[in-house]
CSV table of C-alpha atoms and ligand atoms in Angstrom, one decimal:
chain,number,residue,atom,x,y,z
A,241,UNK,CA,-22.0,11.5,-16.1
A,242,UNK,CA,-25.5,11.5,-14.5
A,243,UNK,CA,-28.3,9.5,-16.1
A,244,UNK,CA,-30.4,12.6,-16.7
A,245,UNK,CA,-27.7,14.9,-18.1
A,246,UNK,CA,-26.2,12.1,-20.2
A,247,UNK,CA,-29.6,11.5,-21.7
A,248,UNK,CA,-30.3,15.2,-22.2
A,249,UNK,CA,-26.9,16.0,-23.9
A,250,UNK,CA,-26.5,12.8,-26.0
A,251,UNK,CA,-29.9,11.3,-26.5
A,252,UNK,CA,-29.0,8.1,-24.6
A,253,UNK,CA,-28.0,7.0,-21.1
A,254,UNK,CA,-24.2,6.4,-21.1
A,255,UNK,CA,-22.8,3.2,-19.7
A,256,UNK,CA,-21.1,5.1,-16.9
A,257,UNK,CA,-24.3,6.6,-15.6
A,258,UNK,CA,-25.0,5.8,-12.0
A,259,UNK,CA,-27.6,3.2,-11.2
A,260,UNK,CA,-27.7,-0.4,-12.2
A,261,UNK,CA,-30.2,-0.2,-15.0
A,262,UNK,CA,-29.2,-2.8,-17.5
A,263,UNK,CA,-32.3,-2.0,-19.5
A,264,UNK,CA,-34.7,0.9,-18.9
A,265,UNK,CA,-37.7,2.7,-20.2
A,266,UNK,CA,-36.6,6.3,-19.5
A,267,UNK,CA,-39.7,8.5,-19.0
A,268,UNK,CA,-38.9,12.1,-19.8
A,269,UNK,CA,-41.5,14.0,-17.7
A,270,UNK,CA,-40.3,17.4,-19.0
A,271,UNK,CA,-41.3,16.2,-22.5
A,272,UNK,CA,-44.6,15.1,-21.1
A,273,UNK,CA,-45.2,18.5,-19.5
A,274,UNK,CA,-44.2,20.2,-22.8
A,275,UNK,CA,-46.8,18.0,-24.6
A,276,UNK,CA,-49.5,19.0,-22.1
A,277,UNK,CA,-48.7,22.7,-22.8
A,278,UNK,CA,-48.9,22.0,-26.5
A,279,UNK,CA,-52.3,20.3,-26.2
A,280,UNK,CA,-53.5,23.1,-23.9
A,281,UNK,CA,-52.6,25.6,-26.7
A,282,UNK,CA,-55.0,23.7,-29.1
A,283,UNK,CA,-58.0,23.6,-26.7
A,284,UNK,CA,-57.9,27.0,-25.1
A,285,UNK,CA,-59.9,27.1,-21.9
A,286,UNK,CA,-61.6,23.8,-22.4
A,287,UNK,CA,-61.1,21.1,-19.8
A,288,UNK,CA,-58.2,18.7,-20.4
A,289,UNK,CA,-58.6,15.2,-19.1
A,290,UNK,CA,-55.2,13.5,-19.2
A,291,UNK,CA,-55.9,9.8,-20.0
A,292,UNK,CA,-53.5,7.7,-17.9
A,293,UNK,CA,-55.2,4.3,-18.2
A,294,UNK,CA,-53.1,1.2,-18.6
A,295,UNK,CA,-50.4,2.6,-16.4
A,296,UNK,CA,-50.3,5.7,-18.5
A,297,UNK,CA,-49.9,3.7,-21.7
A,298,UNK,CA,-47.0,1.9,-20.1
A,299,UNK,CA,-45.2,5.1,-19.0
A,300,UNK,CA,-46.0,4.8,-15.2
A,301,UNK,CA,-49.3,6.3,-14.2
A,302,UNK,CA,-48.3,8.0,-10.9
A,303,UNK,CA,-45.4,10.1,-12.1
A,304,UNK,CA,-47.2,10.8,-15.4
A,305,UNK,CA,-50.3,11.9,-13.6
A,306,UNK,CA,-48.3,14.3,-11.3
A,307,UNK,CA,-46.6,15.8,-14.4
A,308,UNK,CA,-49.8,16.1,-16.4
A,309,UNK,CA,-51.5,17.9,-13.5
A,310,UNK,CA,-48.5,20.1,-12.8
A,311,UNK,CA,-48.5,21.2,-16.4
A,312,UNK,CA,-52.1,22.1,-16.4
A,313,UNK,CA,-54.4,19.1,-17.0
A,314,UNK,CA,-57.7,19.5,-15.2
A,315,UNK,CA,-58.5,15.9,-14.5
A,316,UNK,CA,-57.3,12.3,-15.0
A,317,UNK,CA,-59.0,9.7,-17.1
A,318,UNK,CA,-58.7,5.9,-16.4
A,319,UNK,CA,-60.7,3.0,-17.5
A,320,UNK,CA,-60.9,0.8,-14.4
A,321,UNK,CA,-61.8,1.8,-10.8
A,322,UNK,CA,-58.7,-0.1,-9.7
A,323,UNK,CA,-56.5,2.1,-11.9
A,324,UNK,CA,-58.0,5.1,-10.1
A,325,UNK,CA,-57.4,3.4,-6.8
A,326,UNK,CA,-53.6,3.2,-7.6
A,327,UNK,CA,-53.5,6.9,-8.2
A,328,UNK,CA,-55.5,7.8,-5.1
A,329,UNK,CA,-53.2,5.5,-3.0
A,330,UNK,CA,-50.3,7.6,-4.3
A,331,UNK,CA,-51.9,10.6,-2.8
A,332,UNK,CA,-53.3,12.1,-6.1
A,333,UNK,CA,-56.5,14.0,-5.2
A,334,UNK,CA,-57.3,15.5,-8.6
A,335,UNK,CA,-60.7,14.9,-10.3
A,336,UNK,CA,-60.7,11.5,-11.8
A,337,UNK,CA,-63.1,9.6,-14.1
A,338,UNK,CA,-63.3,5.9,-14.7
A,339,UNK,CA,-65.5,4.6,-17.5
A,340,UNK,CA,-65.4,0.8,-18.0
A,341,UNK,CA,-67.1,-1.4,-15.4
A,342,UNK,CA,-68.1,-5.0,-14.9
A,343,UNK,CA,-70.8,-6.4,-12.6
A,344,UNK,CA,-67.9,-7.1,-10.2
A,345,UNK,CA,-66.7,-3.5,-10.0
A,346,UNK,CA,-66.5,-2.2,-6.5
A,347,UNK,CA,-68.7,0.9,-6.8
A,348,UNK,CA,-68.6,1.6,-3.0
A,349,UNK,CA,-64.8,1.8,-3.4
A,350,UNK,CA,-65.3,4.2,-6.3
A,351,UNK,CA,-67.5,6.4,-4.1
A,352,UNK,CA,-64.9,6.4,-1.3
A,353,UNK,CA,-62.3,7.4,-3.8
A,354,UNK,CA,-64.5,10.3,-5.0
A,355,UNK,CA,-64.4,9.2,-8.6
A,356,UNK,CA,-66.6,10.4,-11.4
A,357,UNK,CA,-68.0,7.5,-13.3
A,358,UNK,CA,-68.8,6.9,-16.9
A,359,UNK,CA,-72.1,5.1,-17.3
A,360,UNK,CA,-73.0,3.1,-20.4
A,361,UNK,CA,-75.9,1.1,-19.3
A,362,UNK,CA,-78.7,0.7,-16.8
A,363,UNK,CA,-77.2,-2.0,-14.7
A,364,UNK,CA,-74.2,0.3,-13.9
A,365,UNK,CA,-76.5,3.1,-12.9
A,366,UNK,CA,-78.5,0.8,-10.6
A,367,UNK,CA,-75.3,-0.5,-8.9
A,368,UNK,CA,-73.9,3.0,-8.5
A,369,UNK,CA,-77.2,4.3,-7.1
A,370,UNK,CA,-77.3,1.3,-4.7
A,371,UNK,CA,-73.7,2.1,-3.6
A,372,UNK,CA,-74.6,5.7,-3.1
A,373,UNK,CA,-77.6,4.6,-0.9
A,374,UNK,CA,-75.4,2.5,1.2
A,375,UNK,CA,-72.3,4.7,1.4
A,376,UNK,CA,-74.2,8.0,1.6
A,377,UNK,CA,-71.4,10.2,0.2
A,378,UNK,CA,-71.7,13.9,1.2
A,379,UNK,CA,-72.2,14.9,-2.4
A,380,UNK,CA,-74.1,13.2,-5.2
A,381,UNK,CA,-71.9,10.9,-7.3
A,382,UNK,CA,-70.9,12.7,-10.5
A,383,UNK,CA,-71.7,10.7,-13.6
A,384,UNK,CA,-70.9,11.0,-17.3
A,385,UNK,CA,-73.4,9.2,-19.5
A,386,UNK,CA,-71.5,7.5,-22.4
A,387,UNK,CA,-73.4,7.2,-25.6
A,388,UNK,CA,-72.6,5.0,-28.6
A,389,UNK,CA,-72.8,7.4,-31.6
A,390,UNK,CA,-71.3,4.8,-34.0
A,391,UNK,CA,-68.3,3.1,-32.4
A,392,UNK,CA,-70.3,0.0,-31.5
A,393,UNK,CA,-68.4,-0.7,-28.2
A,394,UNK,CA,-69.5,0.4,-24.8
A,395,UNK,CA,-71.9,3.3,-24.5
A,396,UNK,CA,-75.7,3.3,-24.6
A,397,UNK,CA,-77.4,3.2,-27.9
A,398,UNK,CA,-79.5,6.3,-28.6
A,399,UNK,CA,-82.6,4.1,-28.7
A,400,UNK,CA,-82.0,3.1,-25.1
A,401,UNK,CA,-80.8,6.5,-23.9
A,402,UNK,CA,-84.2,7.9,-23.0
A,403,UNK,CA,-84.8,5.1,-20.4
A,404,UNK,CA,-81.3,5.5,-18.9
A,405,UNK,CA,-81.6,9.2,-18.8
A,406,UNK,CA,-85.0,9.1,-17.1
A,407,UNK,CA,-83.7,6.7,-14.5
A,408,UNK,CA,-80.6,8.9,-13.9
A,409,UNK,CA,-82.9,11.9,-13.5
A,410,UNK,CA,-85.0,10.0,-10.9
A,411,UNK,CA,-81.8,9.3,-8.9
A,412,UNK,CA,-80.8,13.0,-9.3
A,413,UNK,CA,-84.0,14.0,-7.7
A,414,UNK,CA,-83.2,11.7,-4.8
A,415,UNK,CA,-79.9,13.4,-4.4
A,416,UNK,CA,-77.9,10.3,-5.1
A,417,UNK,CA,-76.2,11.2,-8.4
A,418,UNK,CA,-75.6,14.2,-10.6
A,419,UNK,CA,-75.2,13.7,-14.4
A,420,UNK,CA,-72.3,16.1,-14.9
A,421,UNK,CA,-71.2,15.0,-18.4
A,422,UNK,CA,-72.3,13.4,-21.6
A,423,UNK,CA,-69.6,11.8,-23.8
A,424,UNK,CA,-68.9,9.5,-26.7
A,425,UNK,CA,-65.9,8.0,-28.3
A,426,UNK,CA,-64.9,8.4,-32.0
A,427,UNK,CA,-64.2,5.6,-34.3
A,428,UNK,CA,-62.2,7.1,-37.2
A,429,UNK,CA,-60.7,10.3,-35.8
A,430,UNK,CA,-57.3,9.1,-37.0
A,431,UNK,CA,-58.5,9.2,-40.6
A,432,UNK,CA,-59.6,12.8,-40.8
A,433,UNK,CA,-60.8,12.5,-44.4
A,434,UNK,CA,-63.6,10.1,-43.4
A,435,UNK,CA,-67.1,11.4,-42.9
A,436,UNK,CA,-68.1,9.3,-39.9
A,437,UNK,CA,-66.6,11.7,-37.3
A,438,UNK,CA,-69.0,14.5,-38.3
A,439,UNK,CA,-71.9,12.0,-38.2
A,440,UNK,CA,-70.9,10.9,-34.7
A,441,UNK,CA,-70.9,14.5,-33.7
A,442,UNK,CA,-74.4,15.0,-35.1
A,443,UNK,CA,-75.6,11.9,-33.3
A,444,UNK,CA,-74.1,13.3,-30.1
A,445,UNK,CA,-76.2,16.4,-30.5
A,446,UNK,CA,-79.3,14.2,-30.7
A,447,UNK,CA,-78.2,12.4,-27.6
A,448,UNK,CA,-77.9,15.7,-25.8
A,449,UNK,CA,-81.5,16.5,-26.7
A,450,UNK,CA,-82.7,13.2,-25.4
A,451,UNK,CA,-80.8,13.7,-22.1
A,452,UNK,CA,-82.1,17.2,-21.8
A,453,UNK,CA,-85.7,16.1,-22.5
A,454,UNK,CA,-85.3,13.7,-19.6
A,455,UNK,CA,-84.5,16.7,-17.4
A,456,UNK,CA,-80.8,16.2,-17.2
A,457,UNK,CA,-78.4,19.1,-17.5
A,458,UNK,CA,-75.0,17.8,-18.4
A,459,UNK,CA,-72.5,20.7,-18.2
A,460,UNK,CA,-69.5,18.9,-19.7
A,461,UNK,CA,-69.8,17.5,-23.2
A,462,UNK,CA,-66.8,15.5,-24.5
A,463,UNK,CA,-65.9,13.5,-27.7
A,464,UNK,CA,-62.4,14.2,-28.6
A,465,UNK,CA,-59.4,11.9,-28.2
A,466,UNK,CA,-55.9,12.7,-29.4
A,467,UNK,CA,-56.5,12.5,-33.2
A,468,UNK,CA,-59.7,14.6,-33.0
A,469,UNK,CA,-57.9,17.2,-30.8
A,470,UNK,CA,-55.1,17.6,-33.3
A,471,UNK,CA,-57.3,17.7,-36.4
A,472,UNK,CA,-60.3,19.7,-35.2
A,473,UNK,CA,-58.9,23.0,-36.4
A,474,UNK,CA,-57.9,21.7,-39.8
A,475,UNK,CA,-61.4,20.1,-40.3
A,476,UNK,CA,-63.0,23.4,-39.3
A,477,UNK,CA,-64.8,21.5,-36.6
A,478,UNK,CA,-63.2,23.0,-33.6
A,479,UNK,CA,-66.4,23.5,-31.6
A,480,UNK,CA,-68.1,20.4,-32.8
A,481,UNK,CA,-65.2,18.2,-31.8
A,482,UNK,CA,-63.6,19.9,-28.9
A,483,UNK,CA,-66.8,20.8,-27.1
A,484,UNK,CA,-66.2,21.5,-23.3
A,485,UNK,CA,-63.6,18.9,-22.6
A,486,UNK,CA,-61.1,16.6,-24.4
A,487,UNK,CA,-59.8,13.2,-23.3
A,488,UNK,CA,-56.2,13.0,-24.5
A,489,UNK,CA,-54.0,10.0,-24.1
A,490,UNK,CA,-51.5,9.3,-26.9
A,491,UNK,CA,-50.6,12.9,-27.4
A,492,UNK,CA,-49.5,13.3,-23.8
A,493,UNK,CA,-46.8,10.7,-24.5
A,494,UNK,CA,-45.6,12.6,-27.5
A,495,UNK,CA,-46.7,10.1,-30.1
A,496,UNK,CA,-48.7,10.7,-33.3
A,497,UNK,CA,-52.0,8.9,-33.9
A,498,UNK,CA,-52.1,10.1,-37.5
A,499,UNK,CA,-50.5,7.8,-40.1
A,500,UNK,CA,-47.6,9.5,-41.9
A,501,UNK,CA,-47.5,12.4,-39.5
A,502,UNK,CA,-44.6,12.6,-37.1
A,503,UNK,CA,-44.7,13.7,-33.4
A,504,UNK,CA,-42.5,16.7,-34.4
A,505,UNK,CA,-45.1,17.8,-37.1
A,506,UNK,CA,-47.7,17.8,-34.3
A,507,UNK,CA,-45.4,19.8,-32.0
A,508,UNK,CA,-44.9,16.9,-29.7
A,509,UNK,CA,-41.9,15.3,-28.0
A,510,UNK,CA,-41.7,11.6,-27.5
A,511,UNK,CA,-41.7,10.7,-23.8
A,512,UNK,CA,-40.6,7.1,-23.6
A,513,UNK,CA,-37.0,6.1,-24.5
A,514,UNK,CA,-36.3,2.3,-24.5
A,515,UNK,CA,-32.7,1.4,-24.1
A,516,UNK,CA,-30.3,-1.3,-23.1
A,517,UNK,CA,-26.5,-2.0,-23.6
A,518,UNK,CA,-24.9,-4.4,-26.0
A,519,UNK,CA,-24.1,-7.5,-24.0
A,520,UNK,CA,-21.9,-9.5,-26.4
A,521,UNK,CA,-20.0,-8.8,-29.6
A,522,UNK,CA,-18.5,-11.6,-31.7
A,523,UNK,CA,-17.0,-12.5,-35.0
A,524,UNK,CA,-18.8,-15.0,-37.1
A,525,UNK,CA,-18.1,-16.6,-40.5
A,526,UNK,CA,-20.2,-16.4,-43.6
A,527,UNK,CA,-23.1,-18.9,-43.4
A,528,UNK,CA,-23.8,-18.3,-39.7
A,529,UNK,CA,-27.5,-18.8,-38.9
A,530,UNK,CA,-28.9,-16.4,-36.4
A,531,UNK,CA,-31.6,-17.2,-33.7
A,532,UNK,CA,-34.4,-19.7,-33.6
A,533,UNK,CA,-35.4,-21.1,-37.0
A,534,UNK,CA,-32.1,-19.8,-38.5
A,535,UNK,CA,-34.1,-17.5,-40.8
A,536,UNK,CA,-31.2,-15.1,-41.1
A,537,UNK,CA,-27.9,-16.4,-42.4
A,538,UNK,CA,-24.8,-14.2,-42.7
A,539,UNK,CA,-23.6,-13.8,-46.3
A,540,UNK,CA,-20.0,-12.7,-45.3
A,541,UNK,CA,-17.8,-12.9,-42.3
A,542,UNK,CA,-19.2,-10.3,-40.0
A,543,UNK,CA,-19.7,-9.1,-36.4
A,544,UNK,CA,-22.8,-9.8,-34.5
A,545,UNK,CA,-24.0,-7.7,-31.5
A,546,UNK,CA,-26.4,-9.0,-28.9
A,547,UNK,CA,-29.2,-6.7,-27.7
A,548,UNK,CA,-30.5,-8.1,-24.4
A,549,UNK,CA,-34.2,-7.3,-24.8
A,550,UNK,CA,-36.8,-9.6,-26.1
A,551,UNK,CA,-40.5,-10.4,-26.1
A,552,UNK,CA,-40.5,-10.9,-22.3
A,553,UNK,CA,-39.6,-7.3,-22.2
A,554,UNK,CA,-42.5,-6.4,-24.4
A,555,UNK,CA,-40.7,-6.2,-27.8
A,556,UNK,CA,-43.1,-8.1,-30.1
A,557,UNK,CA,-41.6,-11.3,-31.4
A,558,UNK,CA,-43.0,-10.7,-34.9
A,559,UNK,CA,-41.1,-7.4,-35.2
A,560,UNK,CA,-38.0,-8.8,-36.9
A,561,UNK,CA,-36.2,-6.0,-38.6
A,562,UNK,CA,-37.1,-3.3,-36.1
A,563,UNK,CA,-34.5,-0.5,-35.7
A,564,UNK,CA,-31.9,-0.3,-33.0
A,565,UNK,CA,-29.6,2.7,-32.7
A,566,UNK,CA,-26.2,1.9,-31.3
A,567,UNK,CA,-23.8,4.4,-29.7
A,568,UNK,CA,-20.3,2.8,-29.6
A,569,UNK,CA,-17.6,4.7,-27.6
A,570,UNK,CA,-15.1,4.4,-30.5
A,571,UNK,CA,-17.2,4.6,-33.6
A,572,UNK,CA,-20.0,6.6,-35.1
A,573,UNK,CA,-23.5,5.9,-33.9
A,574,UNK,CA,-25.7,4.2,-36.4
A,575,UNK,CA,-29.2,2.7,-36.6
A,576,UNK,CA,-29.3,-1.0,-37.6
A,577,UNK,CA,-32.1,-3.4,-38.4
A,578,UNK,CA,-32.6,-6.3,-36.0
A,579,UNK,CA,-31.9,-9.7,-37.8
A,580,UNK,CA,-33.4,-13.1,-37.1
A,581,UNK,CA,-36.2,-14.0,-34.7
A,582,UNK,CA,-36.7,-11.9,-31.6
A,583,UNK,CA,-36.4,-14.3,-28.6
A,584,UNK,CA,-37.7,-14.1,-25.1
A,585,UNK,CA,-34.6,-12.2,-23.8
A,586,UNK,CA,-32.5,-11.2,-26.7
A,587,UNK,CA,-32.2,-10.1,-30.3
A,588,UNK,CA,-29.3,-9.7,-32.7
A,589,UNK,CA,-27.8,-7.0,-34.8
A,590,UNK,CA,-25.5,-7.7,-37.7
A,591,UNK,CA,-22.9,-4.9,-37.6
A,592,UNK,CA,-22.2,-5.5,-41.3
A,593,UNK,CA,-18.4,-6.0,-41.3
A,594,UNK,CA,-15.8,-8.3,-39.6
A,595,UNK,CA,-13.4,-7.0,-37.0
A,596,UNK,CA,-15.8,-4.9,-35.0
A,597,UNK,CA,-15.3,-6.9,-31.8
A,598,UNK,CA,-12.1,-4.8,-31.3
A,599,UNK,CA,-12.6,-3.5,-27.7
A,600,UNK,CA,-11.2,-0.1,-28.8
A,601,UNK,CA,-14.4,0.5,-30.9
A,602,UNK,CA,-16.5,0.1,-27.8
A,603,UNK,CA,-19.4,-2.0,-29.2
A,604,UNK,CA,-19.5,-4.1,-26.1
A,605,UNK,CA,-21.5,-2.1,-23.6
A,606,UNK,CA,-22.6,0.4,-26.2
A,607,UNK,CA,-25.9,2.1,-25.5
A,608,UNK,CA,-28.6,0.4,-27.7
A,609,UNK,CA,-31.8,2.4,-28.2
A,610,UNK,CA,-34.9,0.8,-29.7
A,611,UNK,CA,-36.9,4.0,-29.7
A,612,UNK,CA,-36.8,7.5,-28.3
A,613,UNK,CA,-36.6,11.2,-29.2
A,614,UNK,CA,-34.2,13.0,-31.5
A,615,UNK,CA,-31.9,10.9,-33.6
A,616,UNK,CA,-33.3,7.7,-32.1
A,617,UNK,CA,-35.8,5.5,-34.0
A,618,UNK,CA,-39.4,6.4,-33.5
A,619,UNK,CA,-41.9,4.1,-31.8
A,620,UNK,CA,-43.8,4.0,-35.1
A,621,UNK,CA,-40.9,2.1,-36.8
A,622,UNK,CA,-41.3,-0.7,-34.3
A,623,UNK,CA,-45.1,-0.6,-34.7
A,624,UNK,CA,-44.6,-1.0,-38.5
A,625,UNK,CA,-42.2,-3.9,-38.0
A,626,UNK,CA,-44.8,-5.6,-35.7
A,627,UNK,CA,-47.8,-4.8,-37.9
A,628,UNK,CA,-49.4,-2.7,-35.1
A,629,UNK,CA,-49.7,0.9,-33.9
A,630,UNK,CA,-47.5,2.9,-31.6
A,631,UNK,CA,-50.1,2.8,-28.8
A,632,UNK,CA,-49.6,-1.0,-28.5
A,633,UNK,CA,-45.8,-0.9,-28.5
A,634,UNK,CA,-45.3,1.5,-25.6
A,635,UNK,CA,-48.3,0.1,-23.6
A,636,UNK,CA,-46.9,-3.5,-23.8
A,637,UNK,CA,-43.4,-2.8,-22.6
A,638,UNK,CA,-43.4,-5.3,-19.7
A,639,UNK,CA,-42.8,-4.8,-16.0
A,640,UNK,CA,-39.4,-6.5,-16.5
A,641,UNK,CA,-38.2,-3.2,-17.8
A,642,UNK,CA,-37.9,-0.6,-15.1
A,643,UNK,CA,-39.5,2.8,-15.8
A,644,UNK,CA,-37.0,5.5,-14.8
A,645,UNK,CA,-38.7,8.9,-14.8
A,646,UNK,CA,-36.6,12.0,-15.1
A,647,UNK,CA,-37.5,15.7,-14.9
A,648,UNK,CA,-41.0,16.7,-13.8
A,649,UNK,CA,-41.7,20.2,-12.4
A,650,UNK,CA,-43.5,18.6,-9.4
A,651,UNK,CA,-40.4,17.0,-7.9
A,652,UNK,CA,-39.4,19.0,-4.9
A,653,UNK,CA,-36.0,17.4,-4.6
A,654,UNK,CA,-33.6,18.5,-7.2
A,655,UNK,CA,-31.3,15.5,-6.9
A,656,UNK,CA,-30.6,13.9,-10.2
A,657,UNK,CA,-30.9,10.2,-10.5
B,844,PLP,C1,-58.2,5.6,-24.4
B,844,PLP,C2,-59.4,6.6,-24.5
B,844,PLP,C3,-59.1,7.9,-24.9
B,844,PLP,C4,-57.8,8.4,-25.3
B,844,PLP,O1,-57.5,8.1,-26.6
B,844,PLP,P1,-56.2,8.7,-27.3
B,844,PLP,O2,-56.4,8.4,-28.8
B,844,PLP,O3,-55.0,8.0,-26.7
B,844,PLP,O4,-56.1,10.1,-27.0
B,844,PLP,C5,-60.2,8.8,-24.9
B,844,PLP,N1,-61.4,8.3,-24.6
B,844,PLP,C6,-61.7,7.0,-24.3
B,844,PLP,C7,-63.1,6.7,-24.0
B,844,PLP,C8,-60.7,6.1,-24.3
B,844,PLP,O5,-61.0,4.8,-23.9
């Protein structure tokens, strides 16, 4: 059975699928495109910036960017200029914005790549203007001023905005830059009952007045991330939060930023599916310690199954007890809890009864799914086991795990992997 059709029909990649992937993060680009359509339905004709920073939250930025654009995203958002360079190198020409710089950022490269740039402080503006003077791009560099309306990270404080805006206006008059956008980032949008989001929106309005008083005319205002985009309507703050453009990351990947709300409830389909195959099955007596520290000890004769993924693959070491769904050829699929410490390369499942090493049951080689769509465990369960959020789990799956993307309306070859 092919990798793609196996996954589509059964929710896992079967052992007999072609390819030598012993472990894989399958990236379902059809699900990603579905999510883009879903997000589009929430925002109407507003601009959608698909946030593909951090290698698309670990999903593989190039293929994800192609799918996001094919499904109707207007632009791509990254954090570093170097992340944008990777996408440009792959031939992606869509509008792209990068918004976190250091004094070592290569702004001349940014100009050559035709990037739009977020600007949070004066030194960035000065360096960008200097790069524009040297590189003389045919068009003014498009800038988005980033204001701190309460998050306390990057972004210019309102008290310092007037000066920054005046300087930006001076460079506009010289034809070096054009302030196309004004934006801010929300601190508590994932907790929709909290009042600070509305305060940030009001501060943002003040920032706009300051920018306009300096003579700037930003056409594109943007605040919303994934949680704001999904809660704006319920909060009756659609216009105040969605403005002209939204910057959506997590939602693209089919994950929910809202505690206690599943992707399904948001109308999203999880995109990443993390799987390997059981690599050892063995009978052990009662009293068998398992993994470093021997913190798990069997209380009866039982069968242990080895899952060949560990913290070098990006599964957090602290996440003892995370779920693994196993699909043996000769027995019912079931979700188990990992036992004992997660090691660099492996973790252990107690199958709960002796005698399960019988080859007829097919536990050896059985697909073992840590998270994915459908019946598979959600990413959030691993996040809970690790004391973190789903964003971190997918983003930190390491390069040791190959990303295998399937689907995607942009692929012009129809060959299945
Ligand atoms: C990462 C990021 C986003 C996307 O946030 P999600 O919650 O993943 O949608 C939006 N804006 C900025 C400034 C970001 O850094």
